[in-house]
Amino acid sequence: MDEVFKALADPSRRRLLDSLNTRNGQSLRQLCAGLDMTRQSVSKHLAVLEAAGLVTSLRSGREKLHYLNASPINAIADRWISRYDRERVRALADLKAALEREPMSEKPEFVYTTYIRTTPERLWEALTDPVFTRRYWGVTLTSDWAAGSGMTWEQFGATVSDPEQVVLESEPGRRLSYTWHTFTPDFAKACGLPDELAAAMAAEPRSKVTFEIEPAGDMVKLTVVHDGFAPGSAVLEGVGGGWPAILSSLKTLLETGEPLIEPR
């Protein structure tokens, strides 16, 4: 947390984070154009922010795109905000975000990076073994996890199967990617989704989620990229609020043996 607080102490770095919060997934050129800083200064500040885990960068063709990463901020909140105050703080933050919300970026997606004290093999097991996923997520994923194989999704008592629910990439201990589940009427009812929202989600193009696993000393760096959304996506809004809690629970389970939350 020391690195996070030091990174946040500089007003120029806070401006960079504000810029990414307004429009995520910017290149160095785009960040320089929106801020009164030289390219060299922006590069140095980004290096500090990446070292603190506040920014994640991903290659997109020849460009390197930068994304705001909420994981360290969530870790601070978990330490300094009690579980009894957390819901009230989240409600106020949601209200503030709703009042200040800017138009969605040109490339709507969710990017999140966290560091977990575990091994790549153990993390892979936690992402694919239903015994694990039920504990920190409340979801049972059934597949042989070979690229091209189908998946069955069970959650809230609803079972979702669809030929388009497939594993896209599978490199055990390194990379896993699959398409998101179908929003069936049974699933929407089990989740308690309003009819209008369920219909909007079902009408959207199918998104995909990718988990990138990298060794980082005695820890493992996990980057989650959920993309393939249409502008104004209701599904993106839902997963953007759900992934941080799920991944925090995954981290806690692997490091302590107990999940952070108890899925219903």
Tab-separated table of C-alpha atoms in Angstrom:
chain	number	residue	atom	x	y	z
A	1	MET	CA	0.000	0.000	0.000
A	2	ASP	CA	2.973	2.358	0.490
A	3	GLU	CA	3.578	2.416	-3.278
A	4	VAL	CA	-0.105	3.164	-3.902
A	5	PHE	CA	-0.184	6.099	-1.488
A	6	LYS	CA	3.091	7.481	-2.899
A	7	ALA	CA	1.760	7.200	-6.442
A	8	LEU	CA	-1.471	8.966	-5.512
A	9	ALA	CA	0.367	11.767	-3.696
A	10	ASP	CA	1.481	13.397	-6.972
A	11	PRO	CA	-1.183	15.638	-8.572
A	12	SER	CA	0.083	14.906	-12.098
A	13	ARG	CA	-0.394	11.195	-11.564
A	14	ARG	CA	-3.884	11.815	-10.183
A	15	ARG	CA	-4.659	13.764	-13.375
A	16	LEU	CA	-3.544	10.768	-15.428
A	17	LEU	CA	-5.829	8.510	-13.425
A	18	ASP	CA	-8.678	10.998	-13.861
A	19	SER	CA	-8.076	10.961	-17.603
A	20	LEU	CA	-8.215	7.162	-17.696
A	21	ASN	CA	-11.303	7.186	-15.496
A	22	THR	CA	-12.991	9.436	-18.036
A	23	ARG	CA	-11.832	7.406	-21.037
A	24	ASN	CA	-10.170	4.090	-20.336
A	25	GLY	CA	-7.793	2.332	-22.707
A	26	GLN	CA	-5.725	5.303	-23.942
A	27	SER	CA	-2.373	5.216	-25.699
A	28	LEU	CA	0.570	7.351	-24.574
A	29	ARG	CA	-0.108	9.725	-27.475
A	30	GLN	CA	-3.747	10.147	-26.424
A	31	LEU	CA	-2.816	10.765	-22.794
A	32	CYS	CA	-0.256	13.406	-23.790
A	33	ALA	CA	-2.786	15.176	-26.011
A	34	GLY	CA	-5.266	15.510	-23.174
A	35	LEU	CA	-2.801	16.733	-20.550
A	36	ASP	CA	-0.325	19.609	-20.394
A	37	MET	CA	2.691	17.315	-19.899
A	38	THR	CA	5.573	16.207	-22.075
A	39	ARG	CA	5.681	12.680	-23.445
A	40	GLN	CA	8.676	11.895	-21.231
A	41	SER	CA	6.880	13.107	-18.080
A	42	VAL	CA	3.766	11.110	-18.881
A	43	SER	CA	5.882	7.985	-19.490
A	44	LYS	CA	7.629	8.388	-16.121
A	45	HIS	CA	4.356	8.929	-14.271
A	46	LEU	CA	2.775	5.916	-15.989
A	47	ALA	CA	5.734	3.763	-14.919
A	48	VAL	CA	5.144	4.758	-11.274
A	49	LEU	CA	1.406	4.082	-11.581
A	50	GLU	CA	2.029	0.682	-13.188
A	51	ALA	CA	4.545	-0.233	-10.472
A	52	ALA	CA	1.867	0.585	-7.875
A	53	GLY	CA	-0.683	-1.498	-9.774
A	54	LEU	CA	-2.952	1.477	-10.411
A	55	VAL	CA	-2.556	1.236	-14.195
A	56	THR	CA	-2.496	-1.846	-16.410
A	57	SER	CA	-1.150	-1.758	-19.972
A	58	LEU	CA	-2.090	-4.086	-22.816
A	59	ARG	CA	-0.761	-4.319	-26.368
A	60	SER	CA	-3.244	-3.600	-29.164
A	61	GLY	CA	-1.419	-3.984	-32.461
A	62	ARG	CA	1.449	-1.503	-32.457
A	63	GLU	CA	-0.022	0.566	-29.660
A	64	LYS	CA	0.191	0.100	-25.924
A	65	LEU	CA	-3.112	0.960	-24.264
A	66	HIS	CA	-3.372	1.981	-20.613
A	67	TYR	CA	-6.231	1.105	-18.279
A	68	LEU	CA	-7.181	2.275	-14.820
A	69	ASN	CA	-6.940	-0.639	-12.370
A	70	ALA	CA	-9.193	-0.507	-9.302
A	71	SER	CA	-7.664	-3.456	-7.456
A	72	PRO	CA	-5.255	-1.494	-5.166
A	73	ILE	CA	-7.996	1.007	-4.312
A	74	ASN	CA	-10.300	-1.885	-3.397
A	75	ALA	CA	-7.548	-3.328	-1.190
A	76	ILE	CA	-7.306	-0.009	0.662
A	77	ALA	CA	-11.080	0.066	1.054
A	78	ASP	CA	-11.094	-3.501	2.396
A	79	ARG	CA	-8.508	-2.534	4.998
A	80	TRP	CA	-9.881	0.832	6.093
A	81	ILE	CA	-13.633	0.469	5.634
A	82	SER	CA	-15.449	-2.018	7.847
A	83	ARG	CA	-17.847	-4.526	6.341
A	84	TYR	CA	-20.715	-2.663	8.026
A	85	ASP	CA	-19.834	0.650	6.386
A	86	ARG	CA	-18.919	-0.816	3.002
A	87	GLU	CA	-22.434	-0.963	1.575
A	88	ARG	CA	-23.165	2.647	2.568
A	89	VAL	CA	-19.895	3.828	1.010
A	90	ARG	CA	-20.600	1.823	-2.154
A	91	ALA	CA	-24.112	3.289	-2.388
A	92	LEU	CA	-22.748	6.832	-2.167
A	93	ALA	CA	-20.039	6.048	-4.727
A	94	ASP	CA	-22.639	4.580	-7.085
A	95	LEU	CA	-24.780	7.683	-6.701
A	96	LYS	CA	-21.811	9.959	-7.404
A	97	ALA	CA	-20.837	7.887	-10.456
A	98	ALA	CA	-24.393	7.995	-11.787
A	99	LEU	CA	-24.535	11.773	-11.447
A	100	GLU	CA	-21.130	12.334	-13.029
A	101	ARG	CA	-21.114	9.536	-15.602
A	102	GLU	CA	-19.427	10.415	-18.897
A	103	PRO	CA	-20.256	8.783	-22.239
A	104	MET	CA	-18.740	5.322	-22.572
A	105	SER	CA	-15.337	5.020	-24.234
A	106	GLU	CA	-14.966	4.155	-27.906
A	107	LYS	CA	-13.850	0.668	-26.924
A	108	PRO	CA	-16.093	-0.429	-24.037
A	109	GLU	CA	-14.419	-3.110	-21.951
A	110	PHE	CA	-13.475	-4.068	-18.394
A	111	VAL	CA	-9.810	-4.486	-17.400
A	112	TYR	CA	-8.677	-5.464	-13.891
A	113	THR	CA	-5.305	-6.583	-12.501
A	114	THR	CA	-4.609	-8.141	-9.130
A	115	TYR	CA	-1.657	-9.926	-7.511
A	116	ILE	CA	-2.305	-13.170	-5.630
A	117	ARG	CA	0.100	-15.066	-3.389
A	118	THR	CA	-0.278	-18.450	-5.070
A	119	THR	CA	1.086	-20.420	-8.040
A	120	PRO	CA	-0.045	-20.298	-11.682
A	121	GLU	CA	-1.177	-23.920	-11.412
A	122	ARG	CA	-3.266	-23.246	-8.311
A	123	LEU	CA	-4.820	-20.138	-9.854
A	124	TRP	CA	-5.712	-22.069	-13.005
A	125	GLU	CA	-7.419	-24.678	-10.836
A	126	ALA	CA	-9.360	-21.938	-9.049
A	127	LEU	CA	-10.581	-20.570	-12.393
A	128	THR	CA	-11.666	-23.940	-13.815
A	129	ASP	CA	-12.533	-26.294	-10.944
A	130	PRO	CA	-16.225	-26.008	-9.953
A	131	VAL	CA	-15.326	-26.812	-6.349
A	132	PHE	CA	-13.364	-23.544	-6.283
A	133	THR	CA	-15.667	-21.380	-8.408
A	134	ARG	CA	-18.700	-22.238	-6.275
A	135	ARG	CA	-16.918	-21.016	-3.153
A	136	TYR	CA	-15.818	-17.542	-4.246
A	137	TRP	CA	-18.285	-16.922	-7.098
A	138	GLY	CA	-21.328	-19.102	-6.562
A	139	VAL	CA	-20.977	-20.364	-10.160
A	140	THR	CA	-20.410	-23.896	-11.430
A	141	LEU	CA	-18.595	-24.010	-14.781
A	142	THR	CA	-18.555	-27.402	-16.494
A	143	SER	CA	-16.154	-27.996	-19.405
A	144	ASP	CA	-13.109	-30.029	-20.366
A	145	TRP	CA	-11.408	-26.629	-20.916
A	146	ALA	CA	-9.996	-27.452	-24.338
A	147	ALA	CA	-10.157	-24.677	-26.937
A	148	GLY	CA	-13.407	-25.029	-28.878
A	149	SER	CA	-15.174	-27.039	-26.180
A	150	GLY	CA	-18.589	-26.076	-24.879
A	151	MET	CA	-19.366	-24.831	-21.380
A	152	THR	CA	-22.326	-25.204	-19.043
A	153	TRP	CA	-22.991	-22.396	-16.576
A	154	GLU	CA	-24.926	-22.978	-13.332
A	155	GLN	CA	-25.800	-20.098	-11.010
A	156	PHE	CA	-28.662	-19.189	-8.671
A	157	GLY	CA	-30.237	-22.587	-9.383
A	158	ALA	CA	-30.405	-21.954	-13.146
A	159	THR	CA	-28.464	-24.007	-15.698
A	160	VAL	CA	-27.432	-22.275	-18.923
A	161	SER	CA	-26.232	-24.267	-21.930
A	162	ASP	CA	-25.765	-22.838	-25.413
A	163	PRO	CA	-23.674	-23.878	-28.455
A	164	GLU	CA	-22.121	-20.387	-28.402
A	165	GLN	CA	-20.856	-20.782	-24.820
A	166	VAL	CA	-17.377	-22.026	-25.716
A	167	VAL	CA	-13.762	-21.997	-24.610
A	168	LEU	CA	-11.825	-19.708	-26.961
A	169	GLU	CA	-8.263	-20.125	-25.658
A	170	SER	CA	-6.807	-22.530	-23.135
A	171	GLU	CA	-3.163	-22.535	-22.015
A	172	PRO	CA	-3.127	-24.080	-18.512
A	173	GLY	CA	-1.338	-21.842	-16.042
A	174	ARG	CA	-1.020	-19.010	-18.594
A	175	ARG	CA	-4.190	-17.926	-20.396
A	176	LEU	CA	-7.893	-18.773	-20.449
A	177	SER	CA	-10.606	-17.155	-22.557
A	178	TYR	CA	-14.259	-18.032	-23.035
A	179	THR	CA	-17.494	-16.489	-24.239
A	180	TRP	CA	-19.934	-15.135	-21.672
A	181	HIS	CA	-23.122	-16.971	-20.800
A	182	THR	CA	-26.489	-16.601	-22.505
A	183	PHE	CA	-29.121	-14.527	-20.697
A	184	THR	CA	-31.952	-17.053	-20.726
A	185	PRO	CA	-35.389	-16.362	-19.163
A	186	ASP	CA	-34.646	-18.939	-16.446
A	187	PHE	CA	-31.339	-17.268	-15.599
A	188	ALA	CA	-32.922	-13.802	-15.542
A	189	LYS	CA	-35.689	-15.046	-13.241
A	190	ALA	CA	-33.222	-16.794	-10.905
A	191	CYS	CA	-31.123	-13.588	-10.709
A	192	GLY	CA	-34.171	-11.409	-10.142
A	193	LEU	CA	-33.465	-9.270	-13.213
A	194	PRO	CA	-36.309	-6.936	-14.234
A	195	ASP	CA	-37.916	-8.000	-17.518
A	196	GLU	CA	-36.787	-4.880	-19.379
A	197	LEU	CA	-33.167	-5.222	-18.242
A	198	ALA	CA	-33.114	-8.969	-18.974
A	199	ALA	CA	-34.425	-8.338	-22.494
A	200	ALA	CA	-31.779	-5.651	-23.103
A	201	MET	CA	-28.976	-7.950	-21.933
A	202	ALA	CA	-30.248	-10.855	-24.032
A	203	ALA	CA	-30.306	-8.646	-27.133
A	204	GLU	CA	-26.650	-7.596	-26.809
A	205	PRO	CA	-23.780	-9.232	-28.720
A	206	ARG	CA	-22.061	-11.999	-26.782
A	207	SER	CA	-19.035	-10.745	-24.843
A	208	LYS	CA	-15.948	-12.697	-23.820
A	209	VAL	CA	-13.667	-12.789	-20.782
A	210	THR	CA	-9.921	-13.470	-20.824
A	211	PHE	CA	-7.692	-14.337	-17.850
A	212	GLU	CA	-3.963	-13.720	-18.286
A	213	ILE	CA	-1.735	-15.406	-15.685
A	214	GLU	CA	1.879	-14.296	-15.168
A	215	PRO	CA	4.390	-15.293	-12.457
A	216	ALA	CA	5.500	-12.311	-10.353
A	217	GLY	CA	8.089	-13.451	-7.824
A	218	ASP	CA	6.319	-15.378	-5.088
A	219	MET	CA	2.993	-14.072	-6.381
A	220	VAL	CA	0.960	-14.373	-9.562
A	221	LYS	CA	-0.287	-11.431	-11.625
A	222	LEU	CA	-3.836	-11.981	-12.853
A	223	THR	CA	-5.241	-9.643	-15.507
A	224	VAL	CA	-8.909	-9.984	-16.420
A	225	VAL	CA	-10.132	-8.442	-19.677
A	226	HIS	CA	-13.867	-8.595	-20.379
A	227	ASP	CA	-14.687	-7.126	-23.782
A	228	GLY	CA	-16.855	-7.447	-26.879
A	229	PHE	CA	-19.543	-5.055	-25.607
A	230	ALA	CA	-21.672	-2.679	-27.597
A	231	PRO	CA	-21.639	1.020	-26.597
A	232	GLY	CA	-23.990	1.625	-23.677
A	233	SER	CA	-23.915	-2.073	-22.736
A	234	ALA	CA	-26.055	-3.076	-19.750
A	235	VAL	CA	-23.981	-6.252	-19.393
A	236	LEU	CA	-20.765	-4.217	-19.101
A	237	GLU	CA	-22.310	-2.142	-16.332
A	238	GLY	CA	-23.249	-5.329	-14.492
A	239	VAL	CA	-19.905	-7.139	-14.825
A	240	GLY	CA	-18.005	-3.917	-14.071
A	241	GLY	CA	-19.620	-3.867	-10.651
A	242	GLY	CA	-19.389	-7.627	-10.084
A	243	TRP	CA	-15.851	-8.560	-11.131
A	244	PRO	CA	-13.967	-6.586	-8.420
A	245	ALA	CA	-15.893	-8.356	-5.627
A	246	ILE	CA	-15.482	-11.778	-7.291
A	247	LEU	CA	-11.742	-11.336	-7.838
A	248	SER	CA	-11.192	-9.998	-4.319
A	249	SER	CA	-12.986	-13.088	-3.011
A	250	LEU	CA	-10.843	-15.331	-5.238
A	251	LYS	CA	-7.662	-13.691	-3.918
A	252	THR	CA	-8.778	-14.061	-0.304
A	253	LEU	CA	-9.741	-17.715	-0.809
A	254	LEU	CA	-6.379	-18.631	-2.322
A	255	GLU	CA	-4.381	-16.716	0.302
A	256	THR	CA	-6.384	-17.557	3.445
A	257	GLY	CA	-8.527	-20.572	2.609
A	258	GLU	CA	-11.757	-18.619	3.083
A	259	PRO	CA	-13.636	-16.501	0.505
A	260	LEU	CA	-14.163	-12.803	1.137
A	261	ILE	CA	-17.892	-13.110	0.418
A	262	GLU	CA	-20.349	-15.946	0.630
A	263	PRO	CA	-22.122	-16.245	-2.735
A	264	ARG	CA	-25.827	-16.865	-2.450
